[in-house]
Structure formats: structure tokens, C-alpha cells
Short mmCIF file of C-alpha atoms in Angstrom, two decimals:
data_model
loop_
_atom_site.label_atom_id
_atom_site.label_comp_id
_atom_site.label_asym_id
_atom_site.label_seq_id
_atom_site.Cartn_x
_atom_site.Cartn_y
_atom_site.Cartn_z
CA GLY A 111 0.10 -0.09 -0.01
CA ASP A 112 1.06 3.71 -0.14
CA SER A 113 3.30 4.71 2.79
CA VAL A 114 5.42 7.74 3.83
CA THR A 115 8.67 7.27 5.86
CA GLN A 116 10.36 10.52 7.74
CA MET A 117 13.47 10.84 9.35
CA GLU A 118 13.11 9.94 12.92
CA GLY A 119 13.41 12.72 15.31
CA PRO A 120 13.78 14.49 17.66
CA VAL A 121 15.96 17.02 15.70
CA THR A 122 17.68 19.77 17.65
CA LEU A 123 19.63 22.59 15.90
CA SER A 124 21.07 26.10 16.87
CA GLU A 125 19.47 29.22 15.55
CA GLU A 126 20.51 29.90 11.70
CA ALA A 127 21.71 26.11 11.20
CA PHE A 128 20.80 24.45 7.91
CA LEU A 129 17.85 22.12 8.27
CA THR A 130 16.86 18.93 6.37
CA ILE A 131 13.98 16.54 7.14
CA ASN A 132 14.20 13.38 4.87
CA CYS A 133 10.99 12.20 3.54
CA THR A 134 10.45 9.16 1.06
CA TYR A 135 7.39 7.72 -0.17
CA THR A 136 5.79 4.51 -1.82
CA ALA A 137 2.77 5.09 -4.00
CA THR A 138 0.84 3.10 -6.40
CA GLY A 139 0.14 5.79 -8.86
CA TYR A 140 1.35 9.48 -9.14
CA PRO A 141 0.85 11.23 -5.94
CA SER A 142 0.68 14.75 -4.73
CA LEU A 143 3.36 15.64 -2.06
CA PHE A 144 2.89 17.82 1.08
CA TRP A 145 4.61 19.13 4.06
CA TYR A 146 2.36 20.00 7.15
CA VAL A 147 3.74 21.82 10.30
CA GLN A 148 1.97 21.33 13.67
CA TYR A 149 3.08 24.10 16.38
CA PRO A 150 2.35 23.29 20.00
CA GLY A 151 -1.24 23.14 21.09
CA GLU A 152 -2.39 23.61 17.38
CA GLY A 153 -3.72 21.78 14.56
CA LEU A 154 -1.67 20.69 11.38
CA GLN A 155 -1.17 23.57 8.95
CA LEU A 156 -0.09 22.98 5.28
CA LEU A 157 3.42 24.27 4.90
CA LEU A 158 3.91 23.58 1.11
CA LYS A 159 3.16 21.05 -1.64
CA ALA A 160 4.02 19.86 -5.02
CA THR A 161 2.11 17.87 -7.54
CA LYS A 162 4.54 16.89 -10.23
CA ALA A 163 7.93 15.65 -10.62
CA ASP A 164 10.56 18.19 -10.29
CA ASP A 165 8.18 20.81 -8.82
CA LYS A 166 9.58 22.76 -6.08
CA GLY A 167 7.17 23.79 -3.16
CA SER A 168 8.08 26.67 -0.88
CA ASN A 169 6.79 28.91 1.95
CA LYS A 170 8.14 30.46 4.85
CA GLY A 171 11.56 29.92 3.66
CA PHE A 172 11.07 26.10 3.64
CA GLU A 173 11.40 24.34 0.42
CA ALA A 174 10.94 20.86 -0.85
CA THR A 175 11.40 19.21 -4.49
CA TYR A 176 9.43 16.59 -5.64
CA ARG A 177 11.86 13.88 -6.82
CA LYS A 178 10.31 11.13 -8.62
CA GLU A 179 13.40 9.13 -9.58
CA THR A 180 14.17 8.85 -5.68
CA THR A 181 10.54 8.94 -4.73
CA SER A 182 11.49 11.87 -2.06
CA PHE A 183 10.35 15.06 -0.96
CA HIS A 184 12.96 16.33 1.52
CA LEU A 185 12.16 19.54 3.60
CA GLU A 186 14.80 22.12 3.66
CA LYS A 187 15.49 25.51 5.23
CA GLY A 188 18.78 27.41 5.01
CA SER A 189 18.61 29.18 8.50
CA VAL A 190 16.20 28.25 10.94
CA GLN A 191 14.61 30.12 13.86
CA VAL A 192 13.51 29.36 17.29
CA SER A 193 9.98 29.95 16.10
CA ASP A 194 10.25 26.96 13.77
CA SER A 195 10.23 24.67 16.54
CA ALA A 196 7.35 22.28 15.78
CA VAL A 197 6.35 18.89 14.48
CA TYR A 198 6.65 18.29 10.67
CA PHE A 199 4.80 15.85 8.76
CA CYS A 200 5.18 14.60 5.31
CA ALA A 201 2.11 13.33 3.37
CA LEU A 202 1.07 12.04 -0.11
CA THR A 203 -2.45 12.10 -1.70
CA LEU A 204 -3.33 10.07 -4.84
CA ASN A 205 -6.25 11.05 -7.16
CA THR A 206 -8.48 8.43 -5.76
CA ASN A 207 -9.97 7.66 -2.19
CA ALA A 208 -11.84 10.78 -1.96
CA GLY A 209 -8.49 12.63 -1.37
CA LYS A 210 -7.22 10.53 1.60
CA SER A 211 -3.91 11.43 2.32
CA THR A 212 -1.38 9.06 3.86
CA PHE A 213 0.99 10.80 6.66
CA GLY A 214 4.46 10.14 7.77
CA ASP A 215 5.03 9.84 11.71
CA GLY A 216 6.15 13.35 12.10
CA THR A 217 9.53 14.69 12.91
CA THR A 218 10.01 17.07 16.09
CA LEU A 219 12.15 20.06 15.42
CA THR A 220 13.61 22.04 18.26
CA VAL A 221 15.62 25.22 17.47
CA LYS A 222 17.94 26.61 20.42
CA PRO A 223 18.84 30.24 20.62
CA ASP B 63 -13.38 32.06 5.58
CA ALA B 64 -13.39 30.98 9.24
CA GLY B 65 -11.59 27.73 8.54
CA VAL B 66 -12.38 24.31 10.13
CA ILE B 67 -14.05 24.88 13.43
CA GLN B 68 -14.23 22.23 16.19
CA SER B 69 -15.88 22.47 19.46
CA PRO B 70 -15.40 22.01 22.30
CA ARG B 71 -11.49 22.79 22.56
CA HIS B 72 -11.21 21.02 25.71
CA GLU B 73 -13.41 18.31 27.03
CA VAL B 74 -13.08 16.52 30.40
CA THR B 75 -15.43 13.81 31.28
CA GLU B 76 -15.62 11.02 33.52
CA MET B 77 -15.40 7.53 32.51
CA GLY B 78 -18.59 5.92 31.17
CA GLN B 79 -19.96 9.15 30.06
CA GLU B 80 -21.11 10.03 26.36
CA VAL B 81 -18.69 12.50 24.70
CA THR B 82 -19.82 14.33 21.47
CA LEU B 83 -17.17 16.33 19.35
CA ARG B 84 -18.26 18.64 16.56
CA CYS B 85 -16.67 19.79 13.42
CA LYS B 86 -17.92 22.44 10.89
CA LEU B 87 -16.39 22.22 7.59
CA ILE B 88 -14.97 24.85 5.18
CA SER B 89 -17.79 26.11 2.88
CA GLY B 90 -17.53 24.00 -0.45
CA HIS B 91 -15.27 21.24 0.80
CA ASN B 92 -16.87 17.87 0.26
CA SER B 93 -14.36 15.39 2.06
CA LEU B 94 -14.17 15.34 5.96
CA PHE B 95 -11.65 13.39 7.98
CA TRP B 96 -11.38 12.62 11.70
CA TYR B 97 -8.10 11.93 13.29
CA ARG B 98 -6.88 11.16 16.70
CA GLN B 99 -3.40 12.10 18.06
CA THR B 100 -1.61 10.73 20.97
CA MET B 101 1.98 10.70 21.89
CA MET B 102 2.18 6.81 21.86
CA ARG B 103 0.31 6.16 18.64
CA GLY B 104 0.82 9.45 16.71
CA LEU B 105 -1.82 10.62 14.22
CA GLU B 106 -4.47 7.94 13.55
CA LEU B 107 -7.09 8.26 10.80
CA LEU B 108 -10.50 7.39 12.40
CA ILE B 109 -12.91 7.63 9.68
CA TYR B 110 -13.62 9.71 6.42
CA PHE B 111 -16.47 10.94 4.30
CA ASN B 112 -17.09 12.21 0.98
CA ASN B 113 -20.16 14.06 0.05
CA ASN B 114 -21.63 13.16 3.36
CA VAL B 115 -21.19 9.34 2.66
CA PRO B 116 -18.70 7.44 5.03
CA ILE B 117 -15.87 6.02 2.84
CA ASP B 118 -13.94 4.15 5.35
CA ASP B 119 -14.46 3.65 8.87
CA SER B 120 -11.85 1.03 9.49
CA GLY B 121 -9.96 2.99 11.79
CA MET B 122 -12.61 3.59 14.33
CA PRO B 123 -11.07 1.69 17.25
CA GLU B 124 -14.30 0.25 18.66
CA ASP B 125 -18.24 0.09 18.44
CA ARG B 126 -18.09 2.68 21.27
CA PHE B 127 -17.21 5.26 18.43
CA SER B 128 -19.33 6.66 15.89
CA ALA B 129 -19.51 9.42 13.42
CA LYS B 130 -21.99 11.06 11.43
CA MET B 131 -22.59 13.66 8.83
CA PRO B 132 -25.94 15.25 8.92
CA ASN B 133 -25.31 17.70 6.25
CA ALA B 134 -22.45 19.04 4.04
CA SER B 135 -20.85 21.32 6.41
CA PHE B 136 -21.05 19.42 10.03
CA SER B 137 -19.98 16.37 11.41
CA THR B 138 -20.00 14.82 14.92
CA LEU B 139 -17.91 11.98 16.62
CA LYS B 140 -19.59 10.33 19.39
CA ILE B 141 -18.02 8.08 22.05
CA GLN B 142 -20.18 6.30 24.14
CA PRO B 143 -19.23 4.99 26.85
CA SER B 144 -15.99 6.93 27.10
CA GLU B 145 -13.03 5.27 28.78
CA PRO B 146 -9.48 6.70 29.81
CA ARG B 147 -7.76 5.30 27.00
CA ASP B 148 -9.94 7.62 24.82
CA SER B 149 -8.07 10.43 26.05
CA ALA B 150 -6.21 12.16 23.10
CA VAL B 151 -6.47 15.12 20.90
CA TYR B 152 -9.29 14.58 18.15
CA PHE B 153 -8.80 16.58 14.88
CA CYS B 154 -11.16 16.96 11.96
CA ALA B 155 -9.85 18.11 8.59
CA SER B 156 -11.49 18.94 5.29
CA SER B 157 -10.78 19.00 1.87
CA LEU B 158 -11.86 19.42 -1.87
CA GLU B 159 -12.06 15.91 -3.22
CA ARG B 160 -11.61 17.17 -7.01
CA GLU B 161 -8.40 18.67 -6.12
CA ALA B 162 -6.30 16.01 -4.58
CA ASN B 163 -3.42 18.56 -4.75
CA TYR B 164 -5.50 20.59 -2.66
CA GLY B 165 -4.39 19.57 0.77
CA TYR B 166 -6.22 19.51 3.98
CA THR B 167 -7.34 22.13 6.22
CA PHE B 168 -7.31 20.96 9.94
CA GLY B 169 -9.24 22.33 12.82
CA SER B 170 -7.57 23.30 16.07
CA GLY B 171 -8.56 20.00 17.63
CA THR B 172 -10.55 18.92 20.84
CA ARG B 173 -8.57 17.67 23.69
CA LEU B 174 -10.58 15.24 25.28
CA THR B 175 -9.50 13.94 28.81
CA VAL B 176 -11.52 11.00 30.29
CA VAL B 177 -10.73 10.48 34.07
#
């Protein structure tokens, strides 16, 4: 079946460090890919997305590129801030199943000043 | 748009009591998803609807759990009777099925504590 595998956390970085959170997927089809962010005490929010190979999604300084050849969608940010501390979820959706998404387990990021 | 609205934000109840969680979808969205999140089990999909029809309820843990969509914009998740192991944060999310690349909009969640 469809699945998403994320880099295990927690990840702890110093402010202004470079961030990479790995995400790979398995899908029986051609999915759209997403990153969601969950801040403490809140629901998940869509951070960025990409719908076809080689597309780059970006938002708030975060980027991820849809790599079909490696079935990956790694999240990156060049300089993290304390306010980026959150849980990050990678997800995929196929054009079937009424748009049901498959989520990874989430990666907790803590950024220290 | 006010987004996906969940109520109540917090619920504390005694074991054995009935609990009803509520969710209002974004206008125009036609898919609705109920999730449960705990530290131990992470994010679990309980049930989802499309055009008010339940599509997959295989994630509902027991018969004590039930969900309905009485109309296109509203859903309830009921637990009867509640047990301490039901304590979790419950999220609903909506999306526009026709746009698989649309993504979900989540509510802020209901934190349920069963004592």
C-alpha cells in the first residue's frame, strides 16, 4: 500500500543552522506531496506542496522538491529560527480515495537560541 | 473564511459518560476526515466521508465510536461510553475531493480527557 517514511526525530538545531528533514514515499500511482507543520497546541497546517515531478514547493523559507526518481520530498530551510520549533509531517495524496492522504509519523524539530 | 471549526476545544469527562465532538467544514469542501493524536500512537485516521457518505471507517477503534455527517457542512464524532484510554486530541480536517493536490485544512482540535 501507500506509505510515507520520515526521518526519525527529534532533531535539535541551533538558530541559523541548516535544516533537512528527509521524506520518502511509496505509492501505487502519481501522488501529490505535502509538508504540514504542527505548532504546540495547534492543528496541522499546510506548509507547502508539489504536484508533479521536479516541482519545488516553498513557503516561509522552507523548500522541498518532488523527486520522482528517488521517490523523495525532503524538507529544507537555510537558516532556522526558534519559532520554527514544531512537528513536521510529510504526506501524499493520490487522485483516488476521495482525496485521502497518507501521513508520515512526524519529525519534532527544536531550535535553540 | 473561518476555517474548520471544532468544538469544544477542551473536554473533561468521567469514564462511562457520552462525549460528542463537533466539526464544521469549510464551505464548499466535500471530504471530511477525523483523526486522533496521542504521544504513543501518533496521528491515526479514524474515519472519512465524501459527500456526506462514510467511505472508510476501518480506523474506528471500537463500536463505542460513531461518526455522522447530517449535512454537507457539519460532522459529529461520538464516544459512548468513554474510557480513559480514549484521552487524546481529536482533529477533523476537510478538503476538496476534486483537487487531490489541494491538501487538508485542519481544525484546532478537541483535547479530550477521560478520568
